[in-house]
Amino acid sequence: MESSTSTILPFLVILLAVSYASSDTFQQNFYKCLNSHISVPLSTCFYTPDNPSFTPLLNSSAQNLRCLLPSVPKPELIFTPMVESDVQAAVICSKQLNMLLRIRSGGHDYEGLSYISEVETPFVVVDMSKLRSISVDIQGNSAWVESGATVGELYYRIAEKSKIHGYPAGLCTSLGIGGHITGGAYGSMMRKYGLGADNVLDARIVDANGKILDRESMGEDLFWAIRGAGGGSFGIILSWKVKLVPVPEIVTVFTVTKTLEEGATKILYKWQQVADKLDEDLFIRVITQVGNGAKEGEKTVSNSYNALFLGGEDRLLQIMGQGFPELGLLRKDCVEMSWLESVLYIAGYPSSVPPEVLLQGKSSFKNYFKAKSDFVKEPIPESGLEGIWKRLLEEDSPLMIWNPYGGMMSKIPESDIPFPHRNGTLFKIQYVTLWGEADKDSPGKHVDWIRKLHNYMSNYVSKFPREAYVNYRDLDLGMNKNGSTDFVQASVWGSKYFKNNFNRLVSIKTKVDPDNFFRHEQSIPTLPTAAKQ
């Protein structure tokens, strides 16, 4: 697909000729600017707070309800581009009016940075949800997918054409593909094929000058940066060309749950030692929750071993018998199904739900929550696990998810893409605390709890730096302030997300967006002025 930059010059000529009355509001100015060069009626894609559709649209894909509270700043307007040139127009008009942009494809970002701004106002949200076309090329083992499409839609469209092709991206099916891949995109096939970002062939983006670029015209440096540095720093992703991977016609899934009373501690200690070394066709994550104990009024901790195996149950049982017999997997625990059915299973859908639910693109997970992440290099001893259980039992609705690495994740070099968490990582932990309406205005005790748990874990996880996953944004790690990006400040969290890749990202950012047009609380900074000269 060729770069289409020829439409830019007429836009610029028109923009330079436009004069705005000083009494006009920003919304009116933006409206006039957009209206001067987009082809569809603005009434179909331009939403201000006094529009009855504004709040439902703002809320539509937002995952974290704490980012929608009345106290959180709201955008001046939401713009929903219909075609690629609309996205160009949004960039050019925002630059013309010196307006901050936020770009949303799926709304799963944990701190809501795609639809809120804590440090700069006013701002505009460019919501990519209407750009969601998918073109699957089975013979070419590839697919073009627009930014607003969800992971689930992509999976469905691949399976619609082939039972033996898939794509190794996220487990949550309502993820917007645009932002998902920018952070890496891990999923249940990552031990076999790596991340979604490891399996990208091309991309189309709008850069800080309003130009549409593909891989050839953007160059390999920028193409490297957009596959793992997180969204909102380098441009607006229009679409990805992804590489399809082979999957068997029949895969096997299982979920086996063990409570503390059933020896959960010793079994999880063993899982830590083997999960990254098992056959790379096998992905076993652990979902840790608190539930009712055996006695009335008591609570316990349960670990659910939730797995996808790229093969039949006979070989799975053989692998588990040799490598992880402690779990006690039985044939009755295993369910054989198609790869697409396994997508629904891993995402938590009941078996009665048809695959067409993936085309709805809606998230059923909406909560008030705070999350954090860690990467683990050495097994956590049983005494350390017991300390975790003690802390989990003190919180209302805690959740931990342990994702195994190894396999292909150990073979890809740390510098291959910005995502650096590779060889030597046994597993990643995601920590979440959730709360309800009753605590929506006073979340402090829950946030304090997860910070204390994170602090407790410091002895058991990666060090120098203590690594974190950029797609689980955590503003506790630090923020850019007031529209500036302090390189020293940013390097604190930048080294956690990207390790030694951070400096290269800063260098590329300085080259392609020297004015720091694309920015947010944890965007990649530009080099200090003296360093640029």
XYZ file of C-alpha atoms in Angstrom:
533
model
C 0.000 0.000 0.000
C 1.517 3.296 -1.032
C 1.745 6.425 1.089
C -0.915 8.981 0.203
C 0.508 12.382 1.074
C -0.769 14.313 -1.939
C -3.907 15.373 -0.085
C -1.908 17.315 2.505
C -0.932 20.394 0.502
C -4.514 21.466 -0.326
C -5.350 21.080 3.377
C -2.508 23.371 4.361
C -3.436 25.985 1.759
C -7.019 26.034 3.008
C -5.928 26.207 6.628
C -3.610 29.128 6.009
C -6.432 31.011 4.322
C -8.899 30.529 7.139
C -9.320 33.401 9.567
C -11.231 32.994 12.768
C -13.141 35.660 14.631
C -11.631 36.208 18.039
C -14.979 35.612 19.707
C -15.281 32.087 18.341
C -14.877 29.270 20.801
C -12.369 26.537 20.283
C -15.135 24.114 19.330
C -16.346 26.452 16.600
C -12.814 26.936 15.312
C -12.162 23.237 15.211
C -15.506 22.686 13.513
C -14.718 25.273 10.831
C -11.261 23.871 10.285
C -12.492 20.290 9.907
C -15.474 21.327 7.817
C -13.184 22.985 5.294
C -11.725 19.709 4.114
C -13.594 16.568 5.165
C -16.080 14.936 2.865
C -18.764 13.678 5.263
C -21.248 15.827 7.214
C -19.670 16.822 10.510
C -22.935 16.083 12.267
C -22.064 12.383 11.908
C -18.608 12.542 13.496
C -18.274 15.712 15.642
C -19.507 15.573 19.248
C -19.402 18.361 21.834
C -20.453 18.013 25.500
C -23.879 19.520 24.777
C -24.577 16.771 22.215
C -26.733 14.001 23.776
C -24.466 11.392 22.153
C -21.271 12.840 23.700
C -21.348 11.062 27.069
C -22.474 7.654 25.716
C -19.675 7.861 23.128
C -17.081 8.905 25.712
C -18.170 6.047 27.963
C -18.579 3.486 25.172
C -15.170 1.824 25.258
C -13.782 3.218 28.510
C -12.694 0.331 30.721
C -11.708 2.098 33.903
C -14.695 3.859 35.463
C -12.474 5.942 37.738
C -11.416 7.798 34.579
C -15.029 8.843 33.952
C -15.774 10.440 37.320
C -17.120 14.031 37.190
C -13.889 15.301 38.772
C -11.799 14.009 35.848
C -11.318 16.536 32.999
C -13.384 15.777 29.908
C -12.496 16.508 26.274
C -13.740 19.641 24.551
C -14.993 17.425 21.765
C -14.814 13.919 20.334
C -14.094 13.399 16.645
C -14.779 10.036 14.998
C -12.942 9.881 11.652
C -14.668 7.971 8.866
C -11.702 7.710 6.458
C -7.926 8.116 6.680
C -7.930 11.710 5.443
C -10.202 12.664 8.364
C -7.393 11.646 10.722
C -5.001 13.874 8.796
C -7.462 16.733 9.173
C -7.669 16.190 12.935
C -3.884 16.387 13.274
C -3.570 19.485 11.095
C -6.422 21.318 12.817
C -5.092 20.447 16.255
C -1.673 21.816 15.344
C -3.250 24.934 13.830
C -5.211 25.604 17.029
C -2.468 24.400 19.404
C -4.809 21.769 20.784
C -3.809 18.577 22.574
C -4.948 15.329 20.948
C -5.783 12.035 22.609
C -6.207 8.991 20.355
C -8.494 6.106 21.326
C -8.887 2.812 19.515
C -10.216 0.469 22.202
C -10.193 2.339 25.506
C -8.374 -0.380 27.440
C -5.506 1.806 28.628
C -5.397 1.380 32.380
C -4.953 5.052 33.263
C -7.426 6.257 30.622
C -4.811 8.296 28.780
C -6.605 7.843 25.469
C -9.639 9.785 26.671
C -8.568 11.905 29.646
C -5.798 14.402 30.371
C -4.756 15.105 33.939
C -2.006 17.596 33.127
C -3.188 19.548 30.053
C -6.508 20.978 28.959
C -8.339 21.628 26.726
C -7.992 18.508 24.596
C -9.675 16.599 21.779
C -10.335 12.851 21.601
C -9.928 11.265 18.188
C -11.958 8.071 18.504
C -10.955 5.524 15.846
C -13.940 3.220 16.343
C -15.406 3.829 12.869
C -12.153 2.829 11.154
C -12.477 -0.923 11.613
C -12.217 -2.652 8.231
C -10.347 -5.980 8.029
C -8.961 -7.582 4.878
C -7.641 -11.130 5.294
C -5.295 -12.645 2.702
C -4.978 -16.353 3.522
C -2.713 -17.124 0.552
C -0.392 -14.316 1.608
C -0.594 -15.291 5.308
C -1.431 -11.701 6.217
C -4.231 -9.287 7.032
C -4.693 -5.518 6.997
C -6.699 -4.379 10.002
C -7.747 -0.802 10.760
C -7.017 0.727 14.124
C -10.573 0.782 15.485
C -11.226 -2.929 14.925
C -11.006 -5.148 17.975
C -8.780 -8.144 18.476
C -11.901 -10.322 18.582
C -13.116 -9.022 15.227
C -9.731 -9.814 13.683
C -9.767 -13.336 15.110
C -13.279 -13.913 13.782
C -12.447 -12.662 10.268
C -9.329 -14.862 10.102
C -11.252 -17.954 11.253
C -14.027 -17.122 8.795
C -11.556 -17.794 5.985
C -9.397 -20.528 7.511
C -9.501 -23.020 10.362
C -5.709 -23.317 10.382
C -4.668 -19.668 10.617
C -4.568 -17.358 13.626
C -2.834 -14.316 15.058
C -0.923 -14.186 18.369
C -2.427 -11.128 20.061
C -4.479 -10.398 23.170
C -6.640 -12.617 25.344
C -9.230 -9.895 25.931
C -11.269 -9.721 22.735
C -12.498 -6.110 23.018
C -8.993 -4.629 22.779
C -8.673 -2.031 20.014
C -5.998 -3.366 17.677
C -4.496 0.081 17.066
C -3.306 0.721 20.601
C -2.901 -2.937 21.564
C -0.039 -3.636 19.177
C 1.735 -0.354 19.991
C 2.506 -1.767 23.457
C 3.556 -5.244 22.387
C 0.327 -7.305 22.450
C 0.861 -10.526 24.364
C -1.538 -13.441 24.305
C -1.950 -17.177 24.711
C 0.223 -18.008 21.675
C 3.178 -15.808 22.640
C 5.309 -18.767 23.767
C 4.895 -20.240 20.272
C 4.984 -17.123 18.071
C 5.955 -14.123 20.204
C 3.898 -10.965 20.571
C 1.423 -9.382 18.205
C 4.034 -6.653 17.638
C 6.593 -9.315 16.669
C 4.241 -10.345 13.871
C 3.645 -7.021 12.097
C 4.669 -6.646 8.457
C 3.642 -3.060 7.698
C 1.647 -0.160 9.070
C -0.029 3.063 8.002
C 0.220 6.050 10.326
C -0.453 9.774 10.380
C 2.672 11.550 11.603
C 3.082 14.873 13.408
C 3.032 16.726 10.076
C -0.288 15.213 9.062
C 1.298 12.915 6.475
C 0.230 9.333 5.885
C 3.222 7.017 5.966
C 3.685 3.305 5.392
C 6.696 1.194 6.385
C 8.708 2.217 3.334
C 8.048 5.954 3.649
C 8.360 6.136 7.446
C 11.663 4.237 7.505
C 12.780 1.354 9.691
C 13.500 3.491 12.777
C 9.938 4.751 13.109
C 8.537 1.348 12.119
C 10.620 -0.140 14.946
C 9.368 2.438 17.458
C 5.638 2.041 16.860
C 5.795 -1.716 17.564
C 6.109 -1.713 21.335
C 6.705 1.836 22.616
C 3.084 2.362 23.624
C 0.528 4.551 21.894
C 0.341 8.315 21.612
C 4.025 9.190 21.136
C 4.862 8.892 17.439
C 1.683 9.266 15.431
C -1.792 7.869 14.935
C -1.955 4.262 13.778
C -4.402 3.931 10.878
C -3.911 0.237 10.220
C -1.556 -2.681 10.716
C -0.536 -5.379 8.263
C -0.141 -8.453 10.433
C 1.414 -11.828 9.755
C -0.910 -14.789 10.222
C 0.436 -17.893 11.950
C -0.520 -21.576 11.624
C -2.830 -23.113 14.227
C -4.071 -26.716 14.376
C -7.692 -27.481 13.505
C -8.103 -28.830 17.024
C -6.657 -27.188 20.136
C -7.208 -28.094 23.785
C -8.102 -25.891 26.751
C -8.469 -26.475 30.464
C -9.007 -24.632 33.726
C -8.007 -26.339 36.965
C -8.473 -24.465 40.253
C -6.591 -25.116 43.484
C -7.315 -23.410 46.809
C -4.958 -22.985 49.751
C -6.608 -25.992 51.381
C -5.793 -28.042 48.260
C -2.096 -27.254 48.296
C -2.178 -24.129 46.136
C 1.110 -22.782 47.504
C 3.267 -25.799 46.640
C 1.625 -26.203 43.219
C 2.252 -22.551 42.298
C 5.849 -22.841 43.487
C 6.266 -25.748 41.073
C 4.489 -23.859 38.240
C 7.061 -21.075 38.566
C 9.846 -23.589 37.943
C 8.318 -25.246 34.879
C 5.863 -22.863 33.148
C 8.518 -21.194 30.972
C 10.168 -24.542 30.110
C 7.121 -26.581 29.059
C 6.458 -27.297 25.373
C 6.014 -23.945 23.588
C 2.634 -25.158 22.277
C 1.387 -24.921 25.876
C 0.452 -21.678 27.643
C -0.714 -21.972 31.265
C -1.531 -18.727 33.015
C -2.590 -18.520 36.656
C -5.508 -16.353 37.791
C -5.355 -15.704 41.540
C -8.453 -14.528 43.388
C -10.042 -14.508 46.824
C -13.239 -16.478 47.439
C -15.233 -18.267 50.101
C -13.369 -20.869 52.127
C -14.502 -24.307 53.206
C -16.002 -22.955 56.426
C -18.801 -20.408 56.416
C -17.550 -16.868 56.853
C -13.965 -17.735 55.956
C -12.081 -16.625 52.876
C -9.431 -18.451 50.905
C -7.134 -17.844 47.955
C -7.645 -19.811 44.753
C -5.282 -20.240 41.795
C -6.956 -21.126 38.497
C -4.632 -22.672 35.894
C -6.136 -21.474 32.625
C -4.493 -22.997 29.548
C -4.375 -23.192 25.773
C -2.546 -26.069 24.091
C -1.969 -26.017 20.341
C -2.789 -29.691 19.843
C -4.963 -32.557 21.021
C -5.605 -33.735 24.552
C -3.551 -36.946 24.245
C -0.285 -35.092 23.676
C -1.262 -32.461 26.250
C -1.785 -35.094 28.938
C 1.585 -36.626 28.084
C 3.359 -33.245 28.360
C 1.629 -32.411 31.641
C 2.335 -35.856 33.088
C 6.027 -35.404 32.416
C 6.465 -31.704 33.095
C 3.814 -30.640 35.624
C 2.195 -33.704 37.243
C 1.654 -31.718 40.463
C -1.401 -30.038 38.927
C -3.094 -33.425 38.541
C -4.609 -32.679 35.131
C -7.162 -35.316 34.095
C -8.702 -36.100 30.736
C -12.074 -34.881 31.985
C -10.533 -31.432 32.594
C -9.566 -31.082 28.926
C -11.819 -29.755 26.175
C -10.890 -30.020 22.503
C -12.189 -27.257 20.220
C -11.321 -24.987 17.310
C -8.835 -22.159 17.764
C -11.631 -19.568 17.468
C -13.636 -21.352 20.150
C -10.534 -21.261 22.364
C -10.424 -17.477 21.931
C -13.899 -17.291 23.477
C -12.948 -19.761 26.214
C -9.788 -17.923 27.264
C -11.691 -14.594 27.187
C -14.132 -16.040 29.723
C -17.250 -16.412 27.575
C -19.700 -19.226 28.454
C -19.592 -22.180 26.038
C -23.137 -21.370 24.893
C -22.082 -17.993 23.432
C -21.677 -18.070 19.613
C -18.458 -16.736 18.006
C -20.438 -13.848 16.470
C -20.265 -12.128 19.873
C -16.732 -11.161 18.815
C -18.184 -8.861 16.162
C -19.905 -6.702 18.775
C -16.565 -5.165 19.736
C -17.893 -4.274 23.178
C -16.234 -4.859 26.511
C -18.147 -6.524 29.308
C -15.430 -5.521 31.795
C -16.104 -2.081 33.242
C -14.913 -1.425 36.755
C -13.231 1.046 39.020
C -9.723 -0.336 39.251
C -6.018 0.267 39.701
C -3.386 -2.056 38.226
C 0.364 -2.662 38.309
C 2.798 -5.118 36.771
C 6.058 -6.947 37.457
C 8.419 -9.335 35.708
C 9.871 -12.260 37.653
C 13.317 -13.768 37.011
C 13.553 -16.302 39.860
C 10.817 -18.427 41.475
C 9.176 -16.731 44.455
C 9.737 -18.979 47.513
C 6.796 -20.488 49.346
C 7.295 -18.056 52.220
C 6.999 -15.183 49.725
C 3.813 -16.663 48.290
C 2.330 -16.970 51.776
C 3.016 -13.268 52.277
C 1.064 -12.569 49.076
C -1.905 -14.662 50.272
C -1.970 -12.778 53.588
C -2.190 -9.460 51.742
C -4.781 -10.635 49.212
C -7.057 -11.728 52.057
C -7.016 -8.142 53.389
C -8.527 -6.638 50.214
C -12.119 -6.669 48.936
C -11.656 -7.681 45.280
C -8.002 -8.383 44.477
C -6.819 -10.119 41.327
C -3.457 -11.370 40.133
C -2.682 -12.870 36.732
C 0.597 -14.738 36.196
C 1.589 -15.112 32.520
C 4.381 -17.550 31.584
C 7.224 -16.625 29.254
C 9.881 -18.842 27.694
C 9.581 -20.430 24.254
C 9.717 -17.868 21.452
C 9.743 -15.036 23.997
C 13.231 -16.148 25.065
C 14.541 -16.384 21.501
C 13.704 -12.865 20.274
C 16.428 -10.306 21.160
C 15.522 -7.505 23.598
C 16.315 -4.871 20.973
C 14.255 -6.442 18.187
C 11.339 -4.128 18.997
C 10.954 -1.654 21.920
C 9.335 -4.348 24.129
C 12.400 -5.662 26.023
C 11.082 -8.278 28.477
C 12.529 -11.414 26.886
C 15.109 -14.056 27.795
C 15.484 -14.579 31.531
C 11.889 -13.653 32.321
C 10.004 -16.566 33.881
C 6.639 -14.848 34.010
C 4.845 -11.527 34.297
C 2.485 -10.617 37.116
C -0.460 -8.287 36.727
C -1.936 -6.938 39.951
C -5.441 -5.468 40.039
C -7.710 -4.150 42.741
C -11.348 -3.482 41.875
C -13.991 -1.532 43.751
C -17.641 -0.640 43.320
C -19.894 2.413 43.286
C -19.812 2.680 47.075
C -16.093 3.529 46.983
C -16.020 5.477 43.719
C -15.323 8.818 45.402
C -12.897 7.435 47.981
C -10.692 4.833 46.315
C -7.744 5.633 48.560
C -7.764 2.459 50.650
C -7.730 0.268 47.541
C -4.973 2.244 45.837
C -2.954 2.198 49.074
C -3.415 -1.552 49.285
C -2.073 -2.265 45.785
C 0.870 0.083 46.348
C 1.754 -1.764 49.553
C 1.474 -5.139 47.797
C 3.699 -3.836 44.995
C 6.203 -2.636 47.578
C 6.143 -6.032 49.314
C 6.929 -7.732 45.999
C 10.109 -5.712 45.422
C 12.310 -8.482 46.870
C 10.960 -11.088 44.468
C 10.867 -9.378 41.073
C 13.204 -7.839 38.491
C 15.657 -5.183 39.663
C 17.816 -2.437 38.113
C 15.422 -1.579 36.641
C 12.309 -3.008 38.203
C 10.528 -3.686 34.930
C 6.911 -2.867 34.043
C 4.652 -3.472 31.031
C 3.779 -0.348 29.054
C 0.301 -1.633 28.129
C -0.458 -1.687 31.867
C 0.210 2.034 32.258
C 0.942 3.004 35.854
C 1.223 6.715 36.599
C 2.700 5.926 40.012
C 5.956 5.399 38.091
C 6.067 9.085 37.145
C 4.536 11.568 34.703
C 5.393 14.254 32.220
C 4.135 17.569 33.579
C 2.328 20.504 31.939
C 2.985 19.524 28.364
C 6.741 19.287 28.797
C 8.649 16.050 28.652
C 11.548 16.083 31.056
C 14.071 13.539 29.771
C 15.483 12.838 33.238
C 12.039 12.367 34.782
C 10.822 10.267 31.871
C 13.866 8.003 32.009
C 12.697 6.745 35.412
C 9.584 5.082 34.033
C 11.032 4.790 30.509
C 13.759 2.438 31.700
C 11.151 0.280 33.464
C 8.996 -0.078 30.362
C 11.750 -0.239 27.728
C 15.077 -0.902 29.485
C 17.980 -0.176 27.110
C 15.601 0.600 24.235
C 14.497 3.850 25.867
C 17.364 5.987 24.544
C 16.747 4.842 20.976
C 13.058 5.702 21.345
C 13.953 9.200 22.564
C 16.302 9.685 19.616
C 13.596 8.634 17.122
C 10.976 10.799 18.848
C 13.283 13.830 18.646
C 13.753 13.236 14.930
C 10.146 12.590 13.855
C 8.237 14.822 16.321
C 10.687 17.492 17.532
C 7.857 19.792 18.684
C 6.401 17.015 20.858
C 2.969 17.280 19.268
C 2.016 13.726 20.260
C 2.276 13.738 24.033
C 0.621 12.496 27.174
C 1.481 11.795 30.793
C 3.936 9.022 29.881
C 4.772 9.712 26.237
C 8.305 9.316 24.923
C 10.187 12.613 25.505
C 12.326 14.531 23.062
C 15.971 15.207 23.804
C 16.780 18.435 25.666
C 17.421 21.394 23.347
C 21.162 21.390 23.948
C 21.398 17.725 23.017
C 19.601 18.325 19.707
C 22.160 20.836 18.484
